[in-house]
């Protein structure tokens, strides 16, 4: 079992792993009002020390756009285990898709830990040798 050390910077409900699903929910650590089109870093009120060799992938919950009117600005957040200082507070970079209010304690995103990419060697070649598939979307619609 891997251990994740958590430091709380706000009086929010403690993080827990639920039985169903592999992702762990994170909560807004502040109230904030965001207008449509506005960008806002929403504090999640925690810092973490991840297990050696792992990184965290942070994504919105599937209901976040419809319930809270925000999307994640960078599509997916990646937090490597070097971002583990006492004041390396996790945030949700939000873009509002409608005028909205996020309340402290709202479950706006989720994370999971994933093994980091192994060391790789990049080699430049003139040919790859595989068969061309024909471009983006080449497998069809259905």
Coordinates of C-alpha atoms in Angstrom, one line a residue:
X1 CA 0.0 0.0 0.0
X2 CA 1.4 3.4 -1.0
X3 CA 1.3 6.3 1.5
X4 CA 0.4 9.9 0.7
X5 CA 1.2 12.5 3.3
X6 CA -1.3 15.3 3.5
X7 CA -1.0 18.8 5.1
X8 CA -4.2 20.8 5.4
X9 CA -4.1 24.6 5.0
X10 CA -7.9 25.1 5.5
X11 CA -10.7 23.8 7.7
X12 CA -12.2 21.5 5.1
X13 CA -13.5 17.9 5.3
X14 CA -10.6 15.5 5.4
X15 CA -9.8 13.6 2.2
X16 CA -10.8 10.0 2.2
X17 CA -10.8 7.2 -0.4
X18 CA -14.3 5.9 -1.1
X19 CA -14.9 2.2 -1.8
X20 CA -16.4 2.8 -5.3
X21 CA -14.0 4.1 -7.9
X22 CA -10.3 4.7 -8.1
X23 CA -10.2 8.5 -7.9
X24 CA -10.1 10.6 -4.7
X25 CA -12.3 13.7 -4.5
X26 CA -10.9 17.1 -3.6
X27 CA -12.8 20.1 -2.3
X28 CA -12.7 23.9 -2.7
X29 CA -11.0 25.4 0.3
X30 CA -12.7 28.8 -0.2
X31 CA -15.8 30.5 -1.4
X32 CA -15.5 32.3 -4.7
X33 CA -17.7 34.0 -7.2
X34 CA -16.6 33.7 -10.8
X35 CA -18.1 35.4 -13.9
X36 CA -18.5 33.6 -17.2
X37 CA -15.2 33.5 -19.1
X38 CA -13.2 34.4 -16.0
X39 CA -10.1 32.5 -14.9
X40 CA -9.6 31.7 -11.2
X41 CA -7.2 29.6 -9.2
X42 CA -9.4 27.9 -6.6
X43 CA -7.4 26.7 -3.6
X44 CA -7.9 23.1 -2.7
X45 CA -6.4 23.8 0.8
X46 CA -3.9 20.9 0.8
X47 CA -0.3 20.0 0.1
X48 CA 0.8 16.5 -0.4
X49 CA 3.9 14.4 -0.4
X50 CA 3.4 11.6 -3.0
X51 CA 5.1 8.2 -2.9
X52 CA 8.5 8.1 -4.7
X53 CA 8.1 7.4 -8.4
X54 CA 4.5 8.7 -8.6
X55 CA 2.7 11.8 -9.8
X56 CA -0.8 12.9 -9.3
X57 CA -3.3 13.4 -12.1
X58 CA -6.0 16.0 -11.2
X59 CA -9.2 16.2 -13.3
X60 CA -12.7 17.7 -12.7
X61 CA -15.4 15.4 -11.5
X62 CA -17.7 14.4 -14.3
X63 CA -20.5 16.6 -12.7
X64 CA -18.3 19.7 -12.2
X65 CA -19.2 21.6 -15.4
X66 CA -23.0 21.0 -14.9
X67 CA -23.1 21.5 -11.1
X68 CA -20.6 24.3 -10.7
X69 CA -20.3 25.9 -14.1
X70 CA -16.5 25.6 -14.3
X71 CA -14.0 23.6 -16.4
X72 CA -10.3 22.9 -15.8
X73 CA -8.2 25.5 -17.7
X74 CA -5.4 23.2 -18.6
X75 CA -7.5 20.1 -19.4
X76 CA -5.5 17.9 -16.9
X77 CA -3.4 18.9 -13.9
X78 CA -0.2 17.0 -13.4
X79 CA 1.5 17.3 -10.0
X80 CA 4.9 15.6 -9.6
X81 CA 6.2 14.5 -6.3
X82 CA 8.8 17.3 -6.2
X83 CA 5.9 19.7 -5.6
X84 CA 5.8 18.6 -2.0
X85 CA 6.8 21.5 0.2
X86 CA 4.8 22.6 3.2
X87 CA 3.4 25.6 1.2
X88 CA 3.0 23.9 -2.2
X89 CA -0.8 24.2 -2.1
X90 CA -2.8 22.4 -4.7
X91 CA -5.2 24.5 -6.8
X92 CA -7.9 24.0 -9.4
X93 CA -7.3 26.4 -12.4
X94 CA -10.9 27.1 -13.3
X95 CA -12.5 28.8 -16.2
X96 CA -16.2 29.7 -15.6
X97 CA -18.6 28.7 -18.4
X98 CA -21.3 30.6 -16.7
X99 CA -21.6 33.0 -13.8
X100 CA -21.2 30.8 -10.7
X101 CA -20.4 30.6 -7.0
X102 CA -18.2 27.9 -5.6
X103 CA -18.6 27.2 -1.9
X104 CA -15.9 26.1 0.5
X105 CA -16.3 22.3 0.7
X106 CA -17.7 21.7 -2.8
X107 CA -16.2 18.6 -4.4
X108 CA -14.9 20.1 -7.6
X109 CA -12.2 17.8 -8.7
X110 CA -10.5 14.4 -8.2
X111 CA -7.1 12.9 -8.3
X112 CA -5.3 9.6 -8.6
X113 CA -1.6 8.7 -8.4
X114 CA 0.1 7.2 -11.4
X115 CA 3.6 5.8 -11.8
X116 CA 5.9 8.3 -13.5
X117 CA 7.2 7.8 -17.0
X118 CA 10.4 5.6 -17.0
X119 CA 13.6 7.2 -18.3
X120 CA 13.6 7.2 -22.0
X121 CA 16.1 7.8 -24.8
X122 CA 14.9 9.9 -27.7
X123 CA 16.3 8.8 -31.1
X124 CA 15.9 10.8 -34.3
X125 CA 15.3 8.6 -37.4
X126 CA 14.4 9.2 -41.1
X127 CA 11.8 6.4 -41.1
X128 CA 9.6 4.7 -38.5
X129 CA 8.7 1.7 -40.5
X130 CA 5.0 1.5 -39.5
X131 CA 2.0 1.6 -41.8
X132 CA 0.4 5.0 -42.2
X133 CA -3.2 5.1 -40.8
X134 CA -4.4 8.1 -42.8
X135 CA -4.6 10.9 -40.4
X136 CA -6.6 12.1 -37.3
X137 CA -9.9 10.3 -37.0
X138 CA -8.9 7.6 -39.6
X139 CA -10.7 4.8 -37.7
X140 CA -14.1 6.3 -38.6
X141 CA -17.1 7.6 -36.7
X142 CA -18.8 4.4 -35.4

